[in-house]
Coordinates of C-alpha atoms in Angstrom, one line a residue:
X1 CA 0.0 0.0 0.0
X2 CA 1.2 3.5 -0.7
X3 CA 1.2 6.1 1.9
X4 CA 1.2 9.9 2.1
X5 CA 4.1 9.5 4.5
X6 CA 6.3 8.6 1.6
X7 CA 5.9 12.1 0.3
X8 CA 7.7 13.6 3.3
X9 CA 11.5 13.8 3.9
X10 CA 12.8 10.4 5.0
X11 CA 16.2 8.8 5.7
X12 CA 17.2 5.2 5.7
X13 CA 17.5 3.1 8.8
X14 CA 20.0 0.3 8.4
X15 CA 20.2 -2.2 11.3
X16 CA 19.5 -5.9 12.0
X17 CA 16.3 -7.6 13.1
X18 CA 15.6 -11.3 13.9
X19 CA 14.1 -13.1 11.0
X20 CA 11.0 -14.1 12.9
X21 CA 10.3 -10.4 13.8
X22 CA 10.9 -9.4 10.2
X23 CA 8.3 -11.9 9.0
X24 CA 5.8 -11.0 11.8
X25 CA 6.2 -7.3 10.9
X26 CA 5.7 -8.0 7.2
X27 CA 2.6 -10.2 7.7
X28 CA 0.9 -7.9 10.3
X29 CA 1.5 -4.8 8.2
X30 CA -0.1 -6.5 5.2
X31 CA -3.0 -7.7 7.3
X32 CA -3.7 -4.2 8.6
X33 CA -2.9 -2.5 5.2
X34 CA -0.2 -0.4 6.7
X35 CA 3.2 0.5 5.1
X36 CA 6.0 -1.3 6.9
X37 CA 7.9 2.0 7.2
X38 CA 4.9 3.5 9.0
X39 CA 4.7 0.5 11.3
X40 CA 8.4 0.8 12.2
X41 CA 8.0 4.5 12.7
X42 CA 5.1 4.1 15.0
X43 CA 6.9 1.4 16.9
X44 CA 10.0 3.5 17.5
X45 CA 7.9 6.4 18.6
X46 CA 6.0 4.2 21.1
X47 CA 9.4 2.8 22.3
X48 CA 10.7 6.3 22.8
X49 CA 7.6 7.4 24.7
X50 CA 7.5 4.2 26.9
X51 CA 8.9 4.7 30.4
X52 CA 8.5 1.1 31.5
X53 CA 11.4 -1.4 31.6
X54 CA 11.0 -3.5 28.5
X55 CA 12.0 -7.2 28.4
X56 CA 15.2 -8.0 26.4
X57 CA 14.5 -9.5 23.0
X58 CA 16.7 -12.4 21.9
X59 CA 18.4 -10.9 18.8
X60 CA 20.8 -13.8 18.2
X61 CA 21.2 -14.4 14.5
X62 CA 19.5 -11.1 13.5
X63 CA 19.5 -10.5 9.8
X64 CA 20.0 -7.2 7.9
X65 CA 17.0 -5.0 7.9
X66 CA 16.3 -1.6 6.4
X67 CA 13.5 0.9 6.1
X68 CA 12.9 4.6 6.0
X69 CA 12.0 6.9 8.9
X70 CA 11.0 10.5 9.0
X71 CA 14.0 12.8 8.9
X72 CA 15.7 13.1 12.3
X73 CA 13.9 10.2 14.0
X74 CA 16.8 7.8 13.4
X75 CA 19.3 10.1 15.1
X76 CA 17.0 10.7 18.0
X77 CA 16.4 7.0 18.3
X78 CA 20.1 6.2 18.4
X79 CA 20.6 8.9 21.1
X80 CA 17.8 7.2 23.2
X81 CA 19.4 3.8 22.7
X82 CA 22.7 5.1 24.1
X83 CA 21.0 6.8 27.0
X84 CA 19.1 3.6 27.9
X85 CA 22.2 1.5 27.5
X86 CA 20.9 -0.8 24.8
X87 CA 22.2 -1.5 21.3
X88 CA 20.4 -0.1 18.2
X89 CA 19.5 -3.7 17.3
X90 CA 17.9 -4.3 20.7
X91 CA 16.1 -1.0 20.6
X92 CA 14.7 -1.7 17.1
X93 CA 13.6 -5.2 18.2
X94 CA 11.8 -3.9 21.2
X95 CA 10.1 -1.2 19.0
X96 CA 8.8 -3.9 16.6
X97 CA 7.6 -6.1 19.5
X98 CA 5.8 -3.0 20.9
X99 CA 4.1 -2.3 17.6
X100 CA 3.0 -5.9 17.1
X101 CA 1.5 -5.9 20.6
X102 CA -0.3 -2.6 20.0
X103 CA -1.6 -3.8 16.6
X104 CA -2.9 -7.4 17.0
X105 CA -3.9 -9.6 14.1
X106 CA -7.5 -10.0 13.4
X107 CA -8.4 -6.5 14.4
X108 CA -9.8 -4.5 11.5
X109 CA -8.3 -1.0 11.5
X110 CA -11.1 1.5 11.0
X111 CA -10.2 5.0 10.0
X112 CA -11.5 7.4 12.6
X113 CA -13.8 10.1 11.2
X114 CA -14.2 13.3 13.2
X115 CA -16.7 15.9 12.0
X116 CA -16.3 19.4 13.3
X117 CA -19.6 21.1 13.1
X118 CA -22.0 23.8 14.3
X119 CA -24.5 25.6 12.2
X120 CA -23.6 28.9 13.8
X121 CA -20.9 30.8 11.9
X122 CA -17.9 32.4 13.5
X123 CA -17.5 29.9 16.4
X124 CA -14.1 28.7 15.2
X125 CA -14.9 25.4 13.4
X126 CA -12.0 26.0 10.9
X127 CA -9.5 26.8 13.7
X128 CA -10.5 23.7 15.7
X129 CA -10.5 21.4 12.6
X130 CA -7.0 22.5 11.6
X131 CA -5.6 22.5 15.1
X132 CA -7.0 19.0 15.9
X133 CA -5.7 17.6 12.7
X134 CA -2.3 19.1 13.3
X135 CA -2.1 17.7 16.8
X136 CA -2.9 14.2 15.5
X137 CA -0.2 14.5 12.8
X138 CA 2.5 16.2 14.9
X139 CA 5.6 14.3 15.6
X140 CA 5.2 13.3 19.3
X141 CA 9.0 13.4 19.8
X142 CA 9.0 17.2 19.3
X143 CA 6.4 18.0 21.9
X144 CA 8.4 18.9 24.9
X145 CA 5.9 19.9 27.6
X146 CA 5.0 17.1 30.0
X147 CA 1.4 18.2 30.0
X148 CA 1.2 17.6 26.2
X149 CA 1.2 13.8 26.4
X150 CA 2.0 12.5 22.9
X151 CA -1.0 11.9 20.7
X152 CA 0.5 12.5 17.2
X153 CA 2.4 10.7 14.5
X154 CA -0.8 9.7 12.7
X155 CA -1.6 10.0 9.0
X156 CA -4.3 12.7 8.9
X157 CA -6.6 14.1 6.2
X158 CA -8.3 17.5 6.6
X159 CA -11.4 17.8 4.4
X160 CA -12.5 21.4 3.7
X161 CA -16.2 20.7 3.3
X162 CA -17.2 24.3 3.6
X163 CA -17.7 26.1 0.3
X164 CA -16.4 29.3 1.8
X165 CA -13.0 27.6 1.8
X166 CA -11.6 29.4 4.8
X167 CA -9.5 26.4 5.8
X168 CA -8.0 26.0 2.4
X169 CA -7.1 29.7 2.2
X170 CA -5.7 29.9 5.7
X171 CA -3.2 27.2 4.8
X172 CA -2.1 29.1 1.7
X173 CA -4.0 27.1 -0.9
X174 CA -6.6 27.9 -3.5
X175 CA -10.1 26.4 -3.7
X176 CA -10.8 24.2 -6.7
X177 CA -12.5 26.3 -9.4
X178 CA -16.1 25.6 -10.4
X179 CA -16.3 23.0 -13.1
X180 CA -13.1 21.2 -12.2
X181 CA -13.0 17.8 -10.5
X182 CA -13.4 18.0 -6.8
X183 CA -15.0 16.3 -3.8
X184 CA -18.3 17.5 -5.1
X185 CA -17.8 15.6 -8.4
X186 CA -17.1 12.4 -6.5
X187 CA -20.2 13.0 -4.3
X188 CA -22.7 13.8 -7.0
X189 CA -21.2 12.5 -10.3
X190 CA -18.8 9.8 -9.4
X191 CA -19.2 8.1 -12.8
X192 CA -17.7 11.3 -14.4
X193 CA -14.7 11.4 -12.1
X194 CA -11.4 10.8 -14.0
X195 CA -8.9 10.7 -11.2
X196 CA -8.7 9.3 -7.7
X197 CA -9.7 11.7 -5.0
X198 CA -6.4 11.0 -3.3
X199 CA -4.7 12.8 -6.2
X200 CA -6.5 16.0 -5.3
X201 CA -5.1 16.1 -1.8
X202 CA -2.2 18.3 -0.9
X203 CA 0.5 17.8 1.7
X204 CA 0.5 20.5 4.3
X205 CA 4.1 21.7 4.9
X206 CA 5.7 21.9 8.3
X207 CA 8.6 20.0 9.8
X208 CA 6.5 18.8 12.7
X209 CA 4.1 16.9 10.4
X210 CA 6.6 14.8 8.4
X211 CA 4.3 14.6 5.3
X212 CA 1.6 12.9 7.4
X213 CA -0.9 15.8 7.2
X214 CA -2.9 16.4 4.0
X215 CA -5.8 18.5 3.0
X216 CA -8.6 18.0 0.4
X217 CA -9.2 21.6 -0.7
X218 CA -12.6 23.3 -0.8
X219 CA -14.5 23.5 -4.1
X220 CA -16.5 26.5 -5.3
X221 CA -19.0 24.0 -6.6
X222 CA -19.9 23.2 -3.0
X223 CA -22.1 26.3 -2.9
X224 CA -24.5 24.2 -5.0
X225 CA -24.2 21.0 -3.1
X226 CA -27.5 21.2 -1.3
X227 CA -29.4 21.7 -4.5
X228 CA -27.4 19.0 -6.2
X229 CA -28.3 16.6 -3.4
X230 CA -32.0 17.5 -3.8
X231 CA -31.9 16.0 -7.3
X232 CA -29.5 13.1 -6.5
X233 CA -30.8 9.7 -7.2
X234 CA -29.8 7.4 -4.4
X235 CA -29.2 7.8 -0.6
X236 CA -28.2 11.4 -0.3
X237 CA -27.0 11.0 3.3
X238 CA -24.4 8.5 2.1
X239 CA -22.8 10.6 -0.7
X240 CA -19.9 12.0 1.4
X241 CA -19.1 8.5 2.7
X242 CA -19.2 7.1 -0.8
X243 CA -16.7 9.8 -2.0
X244 CA -14.3 9.5 0.9
X245 CA -14.4 5.7 1.4
X246 CA -11.5 5.1 -1.1
X247 CA -9.3 7.5 0.9
X248 CA -9.7 5.8 4.2
X249 CA -7.1 3.1 3.7
X250 CA -4.5 5.9 3.4
X251 CA -5.2 7.7 6.6
X252 CA -5.6 7.0 10.3
X253 CA -7.9 10.0 10.9
X254 CA -10.1 12.1 8.7
X255 CA -11.2 15.5 10.0
X256 CA -14.1 17.2 8.2
X257 CA -14.5 21.0 8.6
X258 CA -18.2 21.4 8.0
X259 CA -20.2 24.4 6.7
X260 CA -22.4 26.5 8.9
X261 CA -25.5 24.8 7.7
X262 CA -28.3 22.4 8.7
X263 CA -29.1 21.3 5.1
X264 CA -28.6 18.1 3.2
X265 CA -24.8 18.5 3.0
X266 CA -24.7 18.5 6.8
X267 CA -26.9 15.4 6.9
X268 CA -24.2 13.7 4.7
X269 CA -21.4 14.9 7.1
X270 CA -23.3 13.6 10.2
X271 CA -23.9 10.3 8.6
X272 CA -20.2 10.1 7.8
X273 CA -19.3 10.6 11.4
X274 CA -21.6 8.0 12.7
X275 CA -20.4 4.9 14.7
X276 CA -20.1 2.0 12.2
X277 CA -21.1 -1.5 13.1
X278 CA -17.4 -2.7 13.4
X279 CA -16.4 0.4 15.4
X280 CA -16.1 0.8 19.1
X281 CA -17.8 3.7 20.8
X282 CA -15.8 6.9 20.9
X283 CA -13.8 6.2 17.8
X284 CA -15.7 8.5 15.4
X285 CA -18.2 11.3 15.9
X286 CA -18.7 15.0 16.3
X287 CA -16.5 17.8 17.8
X288 CA -18.7 20.9 18.3
X289 CA -17.0 24.3 18.8
X290 CA -19.2 26.8 20.8
X291 CA -18.7 30.1 22.4
X292 CA -19.5 31.3 25.9
X293 CA -22.6 33.3 25.0
X294 CA -26.3 32.7 24.6
X295 CA -26.8 32.5 20.8
X296 CA -24.2 29.7 20.6
X297 CA -26.4 27.7 23.0
X298 CA -29.4 28.3 20.8
X299 CA -27.5 27.1 17.7
X300 CA -26.3 24.0 19.6
X301 CA -29.9 23.2 20.3
X302 CA -30.8 23.3 16.6
X303 CA -27.9 21.0 15.8
X304 CA -29.0 18.5 18.4
X305 CA -32.5 18.5 16.8
X306 CA -30.9 17.6 13.4
X307 CA -28.7 14.9 14.9
X308 CA -31.7 13.4 16.7
X309 CA -33.9 13.5 13.6
X310 CA -31.3 11.9 11.4
X311 CA -30.5 9.2 14.0
X312 CA -34.2 8.3 14.3
X313 CA -34.9 8.3 10.6
X314 CA -31.9 6.1 9.6
X315 CA -31.3 4.2 12.9
X316 CA -27.8 5.8 13.3
X317 CA -25.5 6.1 16.4
X318 CA -24.0 9.6 16.0
X319 CA -21.8 10.3 19.0
X320 CA -20.9 13.8 20.3
X321 CA -17.2 13.3 21.3
X322 CA -17.2 16.7 23.0
X323 CA -17.5 20.5 23.0
X324 CA -14.8 23.0 22.5
X325 CA -15.5 26.4 24.2
X326 CA -13.6 28.6 21.7
X327 CA -12.4 32.2 21.8
X328 CA -13.0 32.4 25.6
X329 CA -12.2 35.7 27.4
X330 CA -13.2 36.0 31.0
X331 CA -12.9 39.8 30.8
X332 CA -16.2 39.8 28.9
X333 CA -17.8 39.3 32.3
X334 CA -20.8 37.5 33.7
X335 CA -22.2 36.3 30.4
X336 CA -18.9 34.6 29.4
X337 CA -18.2 33.0 32.8
X338 CA -21.7 31.9 33.4
X339 CA -22.1 30.5 29.9
X340 CA -18.8 28.5 30.4
X341 CA -20.2 27.0 33.6
X342 CA -23.4 26.0 31.8
X343 CA -21.4 24.2 29.0
X344 CA -19.3 22.4 31.7
X345 CA -22.4 21.4 33.6
X346 CA -23.8 19.5 30.7
X347 CA -21.4 16.7 31.6
X348 CA -22.2 14.8 28.3
X349 CA -20.9 15.7 25.9
X350 CA -17.8 16.8 27.9
X351 CA -16.0 20.1 27.3
X352 CA -12.7 18.9 25.8
X353 CA -11.0 22.3 26.1
X354 CA -11.5 26.0 26.7
X355 CA -9.5 27.8 24.0
X356 CA -8.5 31.4 24.8
X357 CA -9.0 34.3 22.4
X358 CA -5.3 35.2 21.9
X359 CA -3.3 36.5 19.0
X360 CA -1.3 33.5 17.7
X361 CA -4.1 31.9 15.8
X362 CA -4.9 35.2 14.0
X363 CA -1.2 35.6 13.2
X364 CA -0.9 32.1 11.8
X365 CA -3.9 32.8 9.6
X366 CA -2.4 36.0 8.3
X367 CA 0.9 34.2 7.5
X368 CA -1.0 31.2 6.0
X369 CA 0.8 28.7 8.2
X370 CA -0.4 25.9 10.5
X371 CA -0.8 27.1 14.1
X372 CA 1.3 24.2 15.5
X373 CA 4.1 24.9 13.1
X374 CA 3.9 28.7 13.5
X375 CA 3.6 28.9 17.3
X376 CA 3.9 25.3 18.7
X377 CA 4.3 26.4 22.3
X378 CA 1.5 29.0 22.5
X379 CA -1.5 28.5 24.7
X380 CA -3.8 27.8 21.8
X381 CA -1.5 25.1 20.5
X382 CA -1.5 23.4 23.9
X383 CA -5.3 23.5 23.9
X384 CA -5.4 21.8 20.4
X385 CA -3.3 19.0 21.8
X386 CA -5.7 18.8 24.7
X387 CA -8.6 18.4 22.3
X388 CA -6.8 15.6 20.5
X389 CA -6.0 13.8 23.8
X390 CA -9.7 14.1 24.8
X391 CA -10.9 12.8 21.5
X392 CA -8.3 10.0 21.5
X393 CA -9.5 8.7 24.9
X394 CA -13.2 9.5 24.3

């Protein structure tokens, strides 16, 4: 299987590995449809983050083994081996054993689908979508703060599902012009599509992401999506899933930045984020940005009505993974503070994070750079990682 990871800068790891581990790694990666280089990368990252004393692996008779790692990871790995007093061969063997244990055979890997939504405009859906995706893709080894427990290293696709295209523009890209092949083509006129949707995705630059983060840009045609769905012959609520399904094998997480709408396009997004039959609870669902003020609560109520209606009509389990209270500023007084307490008092869905209204996000947008690349240590960046941790453990 090919992987977007292969598009990032990589360097060759040359070491040795027992033949039985090489065979187990090859078979398990094939079973789970994962590139071996990604499996070894994830194993090494897990080994570097593991504070437990790991059992020694018998490496007698180890054979030559080579793969490619994200640039810089091999050197960091060798430094860790020296500090732990183990050979590179032993460290690699322990990493592979860890990966095999964390990725058992017979477990079907399901791509997590996270839909960031709220029909109210201006609550920060785009900022939360981008920040969450960046936190999932970020190299865990570069996150220094102890509070930011590693959640990254995943292959992530950002889908700009909003015809306004703010997400696309903020990352320095251009929306796909009307009439050209796009996500909308694959939703409404799949038989006319001439290229795989994966070919339309673009790698988001940033050393912290290692080629793991991609975006499917917005399409101007999306302004007509609701009317196109009205005339669509077939299950309209399944159109987004049908379009994105071929992409899922290439990504661990797909994050959808939804439009401020309660129309048919939103029905398709909600359906895409539902819990599938082979999926455990908390794997996929909705992240809902809100603000600490009254109109945001009213908009949330309308979204809940749509979720309930769609769930009843089609017998779906659509899980709210959590709320994000965005652009919070306690200096706004009683309305802000009391509204925040009301959001927290809901209990379910939980408040994943309270994101302050500070300048770094606006600066990153102006410079058309990912927030976690532009200001990785700012308060907002830490809150994005907090959201990712909350979603990961939901």
